[in-house]
Coordinates of C-alpha atoms in Angstrom, one line a residue:
M1 CA 82.3 -40.4 100.5
P2 CA 80.4 -43.1 102.4
L3 CA 77.4 -42.4 104.6
T4 CA 79.1 -44.1 107.5
T5 CA 81.4 -41.0 107.8
A6 CA 78.4 -39.0 108.9
L7 CA 77.7 -41.6 111.6
F8 CA 81.1 -41.2 113.1
T9 CA 81.1 -37.4 112.7
G10 CA 77.8 -37.3 114.7
L11 CA 79.3 -39.6 117.3
T12 CA 82.2 -37.2 117.9
G13 CA 79.7 -34.4 118.5
M14 CA 77.7 -36.6 120.9
Q15 CA 80.9 -37.5 122.8
T16 CA 82.2 -33.9 123.1
N17 CA 78.9 -32.6 124.2
S18 CA 78.6 -35.4 126.7
Q19 CA 82.0 -34.3 128.1
L20 CA 80.7 -30.7 128.2
L21 CA 77.7 -32.0 130.2
D22 CA 80.1 -33.8 132.6
V23 CA 82.1 -30.6 133.3
T24 CA 79.1 -28.4 133.6
G25 CA 77.5 -30.9 136.0
N26 CA 80.7 -30.9 138.1
N27 CA 80.7 -27.1 138.2
I28 CA 77.1 -27.0 139.3
A29 CA 77.7 -29.7 141.9
N30 CA 80.4 -27.5 143.5
V31 CA 78.5 -24.3 143.4
N32 CA 78.7 -24.2 147.3
T33 CA 82.2 -25.7 147.6
T34 CA 84.6 -23.4 149.4
A35 CA 87.1 -21.7 147.0
F36 CA 86.1 -24.0 144.1
K37 CA 87.3 -22.9 140.7
R38 CA 85.0 -23.7 137.8
S39 CA 86.2 -25.5 134.6
I40 CA 85.7 -24.3 131.0
V41 CA 85.5 -26.8 128.2
Q42 CA 86.9 -25.9 124.7
F43 CA 86.4 -28.0 121.6
E44 CA 88.4 -28.2 118.4
T45 CA 87.9 -29.8 115.0
Q46 CA 89.1 -33.2 114.1
I47 CA 91.1 -33.8 110.9
S48 CA 89.3 -33.0 107.7
Q49 CA 89.1 -35.1 104.5
T50 CA 90.5 -33.1 101.5
L51 CA 88.5 -33.6 98.3
K52 CA 90.3 -31.0 96.3
D53 CA 93.3 -28.9 96.9
G54 CA 93.2 -25.2 96.2
S55 CA 95.0 -23.7 93.1
Q56 CA 96.5 -20.3 92.4
P57 CA 95.3 -18.0 89.7
S58 CA 96.8 -18.2 86.2
G59 CA 96.8 -16.0 83.2
T60 CA 93.6 -17.5 81.9
L61 CA 91.9 -18.9 85.0
G62 CA 91.2 -17.7 88.5
G63 CA 92.3 -19.5 91.7
T64 CA 90.3 -22.2 93.4
N65 CA 89.8 -22.9 97.1
P66 CA 90.4 -26.3 98.7
S67 CA 87.4 -28.5 99.3
Q68 CA 87.4 -30.3 102.6
V69 CA 84.9 -32.3 104.6
G70 CA 85.3 -32.2 108.4
L71 CA 85.3 -35.4 110.3
G72 CA 83.8 -34.1 113.6
T73 CA 85.0 -32.5 116.7
R74 CA 87.1 -33.4 119.8
L75 CA 87.9 -32.0 123.2
A76 CA 90.7 -29.4 123.0
A77 CA 91.1 -28.5 126.6
I78 CA 89.4 -28.3 130.0
R79 CA 90.7 -25.1 131.5
R80 CA 90.3 -24.0 135.1
D81 CA 89.1 -20.5 135.9
F82 CA 91.2 -19.1 138.8
S83 CA 89.4 -15.8 139.1
D84 CA 88.4 -14.8 142.7
G85 CA 85.2 -16.0 144.2
A86 CA 83.1 -13.8 146.3
L87 CA 84.0 -13.4 150.0
Q88 CA 81.7 -14.5 152.8
T89 CA 82.3 -13.1 156.3
T90 CA 82.2 -15.8 159.0
G91 CA 83.8 -14.0 162.0
V92 CA 85.7 -17.2 162.8
A93 CA 89.3 -16.4 163.5
T94 CA 90.6 -19.5 161.9
D95 CA 88.8 -18.9 158.6
L96 CA 91.0 -17.2 156.0
A97 CA 90.4 -16.1 152.4
V98 CA 92.9 -15.1 149.7
E99 CA 92.0 -12.1 147.5
G100 CA 94.4 -12.5 144.7
N101 CA 96.5 -15.2 143.0
G102 CA 98.1 -16.9 146.0
F103 CA 97.6 -20.3 147.5
F104 CA 97.9 -21.6 151.1
I105 CA 100.7 -24.1 151.7
V106 CA 99.7 -27.4 153.3
N107 CA 101.8 -30.2 154.7
D108 CA 99.7 -33.3 153.8
A109 CA 101.4 -36.3 155.5
G110 CA 104.8 -35.0 154.5
R111 CA 103.7 -33.9 151.0
Q112 CA 103.5 -30.3 150.1
R113 CA 100.1 -29.3 148.7
F114 CA 98.5 -26.0 147.8
S115 CA 95.0 -24.8 148.4
R116 CA 92.7 -21.8 148.1
D117 CA 90.4 -23.2 150.8
G118 CA 91.0 -21.3 154.0
G119 CA 88.4 -23.2 156.1
F120 CA 90.9 -23.9 158.9
N121 CA 90.6 -25.0 162.5
L122 CA 92.9 -25.9 165.5
D123 CA 93.5 -29.5 166.4
R124 CA 94.1 -30.7 170.0
N125 CA 97.8 -29.7 169.8
F126 CA 96.8 -26.2 168.7
N127 CA 98.1 -26.7 165.2
L128 CA 96.3 -24.8 162.4
V129 CA 94.9 -27.5 160.1
N130 CA 92.5 -27.8 157.2
N131 CA 89.4 -30.0 157.1
S132 CA 91.5 -33.0 156.0
G133 CA 94.0 -32.6 158.9
G134 CA 96.7 -31.1 156.7
L135 CA 99.0 -28.8 158.6
I136 CA 99.1 -25.2 157.4
Q137 CA 102.6 -24.0 156.8
G138 CA 104.0 -20.6 157.8
Y139 CA 106.8 -18.9 159.7
G140 CA 107.2 -19.0 163.5
V141 CA 108.5 -16.4 166.0
D142 CA 111.5 -16.2 168.3
D143 CA 111.5 -15.8 172.0
N144 CA 110.7 -12.1 171.6
F145 CA 107.7 -12.7 169.4
N146 CA 109.5 -11.5 166.2
V147 CA 108.5 -13.4 163.1
V148 CA 111.4 -15.4 161.7
D149 CA 111.0 -15.6 157.9
G150 CA 112.7 -18.3 155.9
V151 CA 112.0 -21.9 157.1
L152 CA 108.4 -23.1 156.8
Q153 CA 106.9 -24.9 159.8
D154 CA 103.6 -26.0 161.2
L155 CA 101.7 -23.0 162.6
N156 CA 100.8 -23.4 166.3
I157 CA 98.3 -21.1 168.1
P158 CA 98.0 -22.2 171.7
V159 CA 94.8 -20.3 172.7
G160 CA 94.1 -20.5 176.4
V161 CA 97.5 -22.1 177.1
L162 CA 100.2 -19.7 176.1
T163 CA 101.0 -17.2 178.9
I164 CA 103.2 -14.2 178.8
A165 CA 104.6 -11.5 181.2
E166 CA 107.0 -8.8 180.2
P167 CA 109.2 -6.6 182.4
T168 CA 108.9 -2.8 182.2
T169 CA 111.6 -1.1 180.2
E170 CA 110.1 2.4 179.9
V171 CA 107.5 4.5 181.7
N172 CA 106.1 7.7 180.0
F173 CA 104.8 10.7 182.0
S174 CA 102.6 13.7 181.2
G175 CA 101.3 16.6 183.2
N176 CA 102.3 20.0 184.3
L177 CA 104.6 21.2 187.1
N178 CA 103.6 24.5 188.6
A179 CA 106.5 26.8 187.8
G180 CA 104.7 29.6 189.7
G181 CA 105.1 27.8 193.0
D182 CA 107.8 28.5 195.7
V183 CA 111.3 27.2 195.4
A184 CA 111.9 24.5 198.1
T185 CA 114.4 25.6 200.7
Q186 CA 114.0 23.1 203.5
G187 CA 112.8 19.6 204.4
S188 CA 110.9 18.4 207.5
I189 CA 112.9 18.1 210.7
V190 CA 111.7 15.7 213.5
Q191 CA 113.5 15.1 216.8
T192 CA 113.3 12.9 219.8
Q193 CA 113.8 14.1 223.4
S194 CA 117.4 14.3 224.7
L195 CA 118.9 10.9 225.3
Y196 CA 121.8 10.0 227.5
A197 CA 124.6 7.4 227.4
T198 CA 124.8 6.8 231.1
A199 CA 122.4 5.8 233.9
A200 CA 123.0 9.2 235.5
G201 CA 120.3 10.5 233.3
S202 CA 120.3 14.3 232.9
A203 CA 123.5 14.5 234.8
G204 CA 125.3 12.2 232.4
A205 CA 126.7 12.4 228.9
F206 CA 124.5 12.8 225.9
V207 CA 124.3 9.9 223.4
T208 CA 126.4 10.1 220.2
A209 CA 126.0 8.2 216.9
A210 CA 128.4 5.6 218.2
T211 CA 126.4 4.9 221.4
D212 CA 125.0 1.3 221.7
L213 CA 121.2 1.3 221.6
S214 CA 121.2 -1.0 224.6
S215 CA 122.9 1.8 226.5
V216 CA 120.4 4.6 225.9
F217 CA 118.8 6.3 228.9
D218 CA 116.2 9.0 229.4
A219 CA 116.5 12.0 231.6
S220 CA 115.3 10.0 234.6
G221 CA 118.1 7.5 234.2
A222 CA 115.8 4.7 232.9
N223 CA 117.3 2.3 230.4
L224 CA 115.1 2.6 227.3
L225 CA 116.3 -0.3 225.2
A226 CA 117.8 -3.7 225.8
L227 CA 119.5 -6.5 223.9
G228 CA 116.9 -8.6 222.0
D229 CA 114.3 -5.9 221.9
V230 CA 112.3 -5.8 218.6
V231 CA 111.7 -2.3 217.4
T232 CA 108.7 -1.6 215.2
I233 CA 108.3 1.6 213.2
S234 CA 104.6 1.9 212.7
G235 CA 102.3 4.6 211.4
A236 CA 105.1 6.6 209.8
A237 CA 104.2 8.6 206.7
K238 CA 106.0 10.5 203.9
G239 CA 104.3 13.1 201.8
G240 CA 100.9 12.1 203.3
A241 CA 101.3 8.4 202.3
T242 CA 101.5 5.9 205.2
L243 CA 104.6 3.7 205.0
P244 CA 104.4 -0.1 205.8
D245 CA 105.7 -1.2 209.2
K246 CA 109.4 -2.0 209.5
T247 CA 111.2 -3.9 212.3
F248 CA 114.7 -4.7 213.5
T249 CA 116.2 -6.4 216.4
I250 CA 118.8 -4.9 218.8
S251 CA 121.7 -7.3 219.0
A252 CA 124.9 -7.4 221.0
T253 CA 127.2 -6.7 218.1
D254 CA 127.2 -5.3 214.6
P255 CA 128.3 -8.1 212.2
G256 CA 129.4 -5.4 209.8
D257 CA 128.3 -7.4 206.7
G258 CA 125.0 -5.8 206.1
S259 CA 123.1 -9.0 207.0
S260 CA 121.4 -7.6 210.0
F261 CA 120.9 -4.3 211.8
G262 CA 123.6 -3.2 214.2
T263 CA 123.2 -1.9 217.7
T264 CA 124.4 1.7 217.6
V265 CA 122.4 4.9 217.3
Q266 CA 124.0 5.4 213.9
D267 CA 122.4 2.1 212.8
L268 CA 119.1 3.5 213.9
L269 CA 119.7 6.7 211.9
T270 CA 120.6 4.7 208.8
F271 CA 117.5 2.6 209.3
Y272 CA 115.3 5.7 209.4
E273 CA 117.1 7.1 206.3
D274 CA 116.4 3.9 204.4
I275 CA 112.7 3.5 205.3
F276 CA 111.9 7.2 204.6
G277 CA 114.0 7.2 201.4
I278 CA 115.9 10.3 202.6
D279 CA 118.5 11.6 200.1
T280 CA 121.4 12.3 202.3
A281 CA 123.3 14.0 199.5
T282 CA 120.7 16.9 199.4
S283 CA 119.3 16.9 202.9
G284 CA 120.6 16.6 206.5
G285 CA 119.5 13.0 206.9
G286 CA 119.8 11.5 210.3
V287 CA 122.2 12.9 213.0
V288 CA 122.5 13.2 216.7
D289 CA 122.7 16.9 217.8
A290 CA 124.7 18.4 220.6
S291 CA 121.8 17.9 223.0
G292 CA 121.6 14.1 222.4
R293 CA 118.5 14.4 220.3
I294 CA 118.0 12.0 217.3
T295 CA 117.3 14.3 214.5
L296 CA 115.9 13.4 211.0
T297 CA 115.9 16.0 208.2
G298 CA 113.8 14.9 205.2
N299 CA 114.0 15.8 201.5
E300 CA 113.0 19.3 200.4
G301 CA 109.4 19.9 199.1
F302 CA 106.0 19.7 200.7
D303 CA 105.3 16.3 199.2
S304 CA 108.4 14.8 200.8
R305 CA 107.4 15.8 204.4
L306 CA 108.1 13.4 207.2
E307 CA 105.5 12.3 209.7
L308 CA 106.4 10.4 212.9
P309 CA 103.3 10.6 215.2
N310 CA 103.5 9.7 218.9
G311 CA 103.6 5.9 219.3
S312 CA 105.3 5.3 215.9
F313 CA 108.4 3.9 217.7
V314 CA 107.3 0.8 219.5
V315 CA 109.4 -1.8 221.4
N316 CA 108.3 -5.4 221.7
E317 CA 104.9 -4.6 220.2
S318 CA 103.6 -8.2 220.4
T319 CA 104.7 -9.0 224.0
A320 CA 105.2 -6.0 226.3
P321 CA 104.8 -2.8 224.1
A322 CA 106.6 0.3 225.2
I323 CA 107.2 3.7 223.6
P324 CA 110.7 4.9 224.6
F325 CA 111.0 7.7 222.0
Q326 CA 108.7 10.6 221.2
F327 CA 109.3 12.5 217.9
T328 CA 108.4 16.2 217.5
E329 CA 108.3 18.1 214.3
T330 CA 110.5 21.2 214.6
Q331 CA 110.5 22.3 211.0
E332 CA 108.1 21.9 208.1
A333 CA 109.0 21.0 204.6
N334 CA 108.3 23.7 202.0
G335 CA 108.4 24.2 198.3
E336 CA 106.3 23.4 195.2
S337 CA 106.2 19.7 194.6
A338 CA 104.2 16.9 193.1
R339 CA 103.9 13.2 193.9
T340 CA 102.6 10.3 192.0
S341 CA 102.7 6.5 192.2
F342 CA 102.7 4.0 189.3
L343 CA 103.1 0.3 188.6
V344 CA 105.9 -1.5 186.8
F345 CA 106.4 -5.2 186.3
D346 CA 109.3 -7.5 186.7
S347 CA 110.2 -10.4 184.5
L348 CA 107.6 -12.7 186.3
G349 CA 104.8 -10.2 185.9
N350 CA 104.9 -9.1 189.6
P351 CA 103.5 -5.6 190.0
L352 CA 105.9 -3.2 191.8
T353 CA 104.7 0.2 193.1
I354 CA 107.1 3.1 192.4
D355 CA 106.6 6.5 194.2
L356 CA 107.9 9.5 192.3
T357 CA 108.2 13.0 193.9
L358 CA 109.3 16.1 192.1
T359 CA 110.3 19.3 193.8
L360 CA 111.0 22.8 192.4
I361 CA 114.6 23.6 193.4
S362 CA 115.5 26.7 191.3
K363 CA 114.2 29.4 189.0
A364 CA 116.5 31.2 186.6
D365 CA 116.3 33.3 183.4
E366 CA 116.8 30.1 181.4
G367 CA 113.9 28.2 183.1
T368 CA 113.2 26.0 186.1
T369 CA 114.9 23.0 187.6
W370 CA 113.1 20.2 189.4
R371 CA 114.6 17.4 191.5
F372 CA 112.9 14.0 191.4
T373 CA 113.2 11.2 193.8
A374 CA 112.1 7.6 192.9
Q375 CA 111.3 5.2 195.8
S376 CA 109.7 1.8 196.2
E377 CA 108.8 -0.5 199.0
D378 CA 109.1 -3.4 196.6
D379 CA 112.8 -3.0 196.3
T380 CA 114.2 -6.1 198.1
D381 CA 116.8 -4.3 200.1
L382 CA 115.8 -2.1 203.0
A383 CA 116.7 1.2 201.4
R384 CA 113.5 2.7 199.9
Q385 CA 115.2 5.2 197.7
L386 CA 116.0 4.1 194.1
T387 CA 117.5 7.2 192.5
T388 CA 117.4 10.9 192.4
G389 CA 117.9 13.3 189.5
E390 CA 117.0 16.6 187.9
I391 CA 114.7 17.8 185.1
N392 CA 115.3 21.0 183.3
F393 CA 112.6 23.1 181.5
D394 CA 113.2 26.2 179.4
N395 CA 111.6 29.6 180.0
E396 CA 108.6 28.6 178.0
G397 CA 108.0 25.6 180.3
Q398 CA 109.1 23.0 177.7
F399 CA 111.1 19.9 178.6
L400 CA 114.9 20.3 178.0
A401 CA 116.8 17.4 179.7
V402 CA 116.8 14.9 182.5
T403 CA 119.5 13.2 184.5
N404 CA 119.6 9.8 186.2
N405 CA 116.3 8.7 184.8
Q406 CA 117.4 5.1 184.6
I407 CA 115.8 3.2 187.5
R408 CA 117.1 0.1 189.2
V409 CA 114.8 -2.0 191.4
D410 CA 116.5 -4.9 193.3
R411 CA 114.6 -8.2 192.9
D412 CA 117.0 -10.4 194.9
Q413 CA 115.6 -13.8 195.9
T414 CA 112.3 -13.2 194.1
G415 CA 112.8 -15.6 191.2
A416 CA 112.7 -12.7 188.8
V417 CA 115.5 -11.2 186.8
D418 CA 117.6 -9.1 189.2
P419 CA 117.6 -6.2 189.0
L420 CA 114.7 -4.7 187.1
N421 CA 116.0 -1.8 185.0
F422 CA 113.7 0.7 183.3
S423 CA 113.8 4.4 182.2
M424 CA 111.5 7.3 182.9
A425 CA 110.6 9.4 179.9
F426 CA 109.3 12.9 180.4
E427 CA 108.9 13.8 176.8
D428 CA 107.0 11.6 174.3
R429 CA 105.2 12.1 171.0
F430 CA 101.9 11.3 172.8
G431 CA 102.4 13.7 175.7
S432 CA 105.1 15.5 177.6
V433 CA 105.7 17.0 181.0
T434 CA 105.7 20.8 181.0
A435 CA 106.5 23.4 183.7
L436 CA 104.0 26.2 183.4
A437 CA 102.4 28.4 186.0
D438 CA 99.3 26.8 187.4
V439 CA 97.4 26.3 190.7
V440 CA 98.9 22.9 191.6
S441 CA 101.5 20.5 190.1
Q442 CA 100.1 17.3 188.6
I443 CA 102.0 14.5 186.9
N444 CA 101.0 11.0 185.9
A445 CA 102.4 8.0 184.2
F446 CA 100.2 7.5 181.2
S447 CA 101.9 4.4 179.7
Q448 CA 104.5 1.7 180.4
D449 CA 105.5 -1.3 178.4
G450 CA 105.5 -4.0 181.0
T451 CA 102.6 -6.4 181.8
Q452 CA 101.6 -8.9 184.4
L453 CA 100.7 -12.5 183.5
G454 CA 98.4 -12.8 180.6
T455 CA 96.9 -15.8 178.7
L456 CA 96.3 -16.0 175.0
E457 CA 92.6 -15.4 174.5
D458 CA 92.1 -14.7 170.8
F459 CA 94.0 -14.0 167.6
T460 CA 93.6 -12.2 164.3
T461 CA 95.2 -12.4 160.9
S462 CA 96.3 -9.2 159.0
E463 CA 96.3 -8.7 155.3
D464 CA 100.0 -9.6 155.1
G465 CA 99.4 -13.0 156.9
T466 CA 100.7 -12.0 160.3
I467 CA 98.9 -13.8 163.1
S468 CA 98.6 -11.5 166.1
G469 CA 97.7 -13.0 169.5
V470 CA 95.5 -11.0 172.0
F471 CA 96.4 -11.8 175.6
S472 CA 94.2 -11.3 178.7
N473 CA 96.6 -8.6 180.0
G474 CA 96.1 -6.4 177.0
L475 CA 99.3 -7.4 175.2
I476 CA 99.2 -8.1 171.4
R477 CA 102.1 -10.1 170.1
D478 CA 102.9 -11.8 166.8
L479 CA 102.5 -15.6 166.8
G480 CA 103.5 -16.3 163.3
R481 CA 102.9 -15.5 159.6
I482 CA 101.1 -17.3 156.8
P483 CA 102.9 -16.9 153.4
L484 CA 101.3 -17.5 150.1
A485 CA 102.6 -19.5 147.1
T486 CA 102.3 -18.3 143.5
F487 CA 102.8 -20.0 140.2
S488 CA 103.8 -18.7 136.8
N489 CA 100.9 -20.8 135.3
P490 CA 98.3 -21.7 137.9
E491 CA 96.2 -23.4 135.3
G492 CA 98.9 -26.0 135.0
L493 CA 98.3 -27.2 138.6
L494 CA 96.8 -30.7 139.0
E495 CA 93.7 -31.0 141.2
L496 CA 93.9 -33.8 143.7
G497 CA 90.5 -33.5 145.4
G498 CA 89.9 -32.1 148.8
N499 CA 90.4 -28.6 147.4
S500 CA 94.1 -29.2 147.0
Y501 CA 96.6 -29.0 144.1
R502 CA 100.1 -30.1 143.3
P503 CA 102.5 -28.6 140.8
T504 CA 103.1 -30.1 137.3
P505 CA 106.0 -29.4 134.9
N506 CA 103.8 -26.8 133.1
S507 CA 102.7 -25.0 136.3
G508 CA 106.2 -24.0 137.3
D509 CA 107.6 -24.3 140.8
A510 CA 105.9 -22.6 143.8
V511 CA 107.3 -19.1 144.6
I512 CA 106.7 -18.5 148.3
V513 CA 106.2 -14.8 149.2
Q514 CA 104.6 -12.7 151.9
A515 CA 100.9 -12.0 151.3
G516 CA 100.5 -8.7 149.5
T517 CA 103.7 -9.0 147.5
G518 CA 104.6 -10.7 144.2
G519 CA 101.1 -10.6 142.9
S520 CA 100.0 -13.1 145.6
G521 CA 97.1 -10.9 146.9
R522 CA 96.0 -10.2 150.5
I523 CA 94.7 -12.5 153.2
I524 CA 91.3 -11.7 154.7
G525 CA 90.8 -13.0 158.2
G526 CA 87.4 -14.2 159.4
A527 CA 86.2 -14.9 155.9
L528 CA 86.0 -17.6 153.3
E529 CA 86.2 -17.5 149.5
L530 CA 83.1 -18.9 147.8
S531 CA 82.9 -20.9 144.6
N532 CA 83.3 -18.8 141.4
V533 CA 80.7 -20.8 139.7
E534 CA 78.0 -18.6 138.0
L535 CA 74.9 -20.7 137.8
S536 CA 73.3 -18.6 134.9
E537 CA 76.4 -19.4 132.8
E538 CA 76.3 -23.1 133.7
F539 CA 72.5 -23.4 132.9
I540 CA 73.3 -21.9 129.4
S541 CA 76.1 -24.4 129.1
L542 CA 73.6 -27.2 130.0
I543 CA 71.3 -26.0 127.2
N544 CA 74.1 -25.9 124.8
A545 CA 75.3 -29.4 125.7
S546 CA 71.8 -30.8 125.5
T547 CA 71.1 -29.1 122.2
G548 CA 74.4 -30.2 120.7
F549 CA 74.0 -33.8 121.9
S550 CA 70.4 -33.9 120.4
A551 CA 71.5 -32.4 117.1
N552 CA 74.4 -34.8 116.7
S553 CA 72.1 -37.7 117.5
R554 CA 69.9 -36.5 114.6
I555 CA 72.9 -36.7 112.3
I556 CA 73.2 -40.4 113.2
T557 CA 69.5 -41.0 112.8
T558 CA 69.4 -39.3 109.4
A559 CA 72.5 -41.2 108.1
Q560 CA 70.9 -44.4 109.3
Q561 CA 67.7 -43.6 107.4
L562 CA 69.7 -43.0 104.2
I563 CA 71.5 -46.2 104.6
Q564 CA 68.2 -48.0 105.0
E565 CA 66.9 -46.4 101.8
L566 CA 70.0 -47.4 99.9
L567 CA 69.6 -51.0 101.1
A568 CA 65.9 -51.0 100.2
S569 CA 66.6 -49.8 96.6
V570 CA 68.4 -53.1 95.6
R571 CA 65.6 -55.4 96.7

């Protein structure tokens, strides 16, 4: 066997250890590279020269082993270690880390790439991109902010731009209605002085519901109203809450199409019923009695009491104000009741105030019954009342049932969806209305699902990759979802630089799954995965590479010396 063989054997050792040094140097260079995966070098022997084959034992001789001389070493593989790196919390919403086997999916100029590097940011179009401008792929949402799985698309998070308002669909109440209070038996009654239909005054006929308003006289025979007069109802109150001013004009005829107020006393009675929200099905409403007095009977319950102070009926307030009618309370409202106001929102986010009054109307062995009336000044027609219904409680004060709790608020000519429909819930897993004996009745709306206008202010990413937007109005809505890709053999991926990979025939195709499923691992928001390079191991590898390289160089040096000795022996 020639000495030159040792030269080439030492050369193979120097070459492989040089490659080990290259790989180790690359690992150390990327010790601070986000989500970098270190490489591991493996060597194998080269072919061996067989000097003698082995033989099997015979009856007279034992067996012999083969004699071989190795011809050096070579690089067997450079494997990538895909174990997780440590996590570093950054607090930046766009930073994401994968704890598991998954990869982010990136659209790199139309080419699908995969990466563990979650150092993302938003570009000027609010697309989620990586540091190279690659578009992060995920699933979008529909018009109702429901994630639509299936087709990958660019993820867009328009912080500071996206706005949202949602109409109310349900309002939840809690509180207690005092079942120990008195059952309501009557509502408020307010009356004017006697009015007459002729200029003869007290000697003439009393007005009726059909009398024209322009033909109404007082006891002295003075005409109280004229065509073209503008009537203002000001300072009226219901249940202690002052109502906004309302006006109408006395015209010559009643068009009969509801587009304006008519001219009869009945039109005035209907006007009062509308602005006070009087439920004519359960109370007297507005009538003219036998003495020609305009009479208003309000809803039962103390919190439904009517108040029409002197001076509340004003004619031509802005020009020549006059007060033709004086109202006097002749009966007080009674009965245990409760009143509350709450906000709901239409489809444009407009806040609407709803007044809710509940009145105790019966007590029985089975429990108590309360009548509720919902009213609103924000209803676009004149009538204040929205609906009325009943709530039943058992003899332990627990909620049983409710009727007519679906509320309709007219939003005609407002630009919003017309009407706004929502329901009132008096029993909920977080709180219910009860009817137990107490000092007073109290009820409140503790939650409702509508909101006014809000702007996307921030977002978070959950472990399953769902991106949730936080709006300025308190809403939290899904904006999309980031899936992960897994491979049957991730070591078969080809690194492209820029912390990205592409599949090869040996890696298998990407299987796209929701984070947390299929062995993909979970996504950690506001964090980055660090390099999994362990410097202590790399320094040992450096020592091994240096030692191996030096040792193999000694083989070459020794072989060279022997060759020189051989050449010198023939001189």
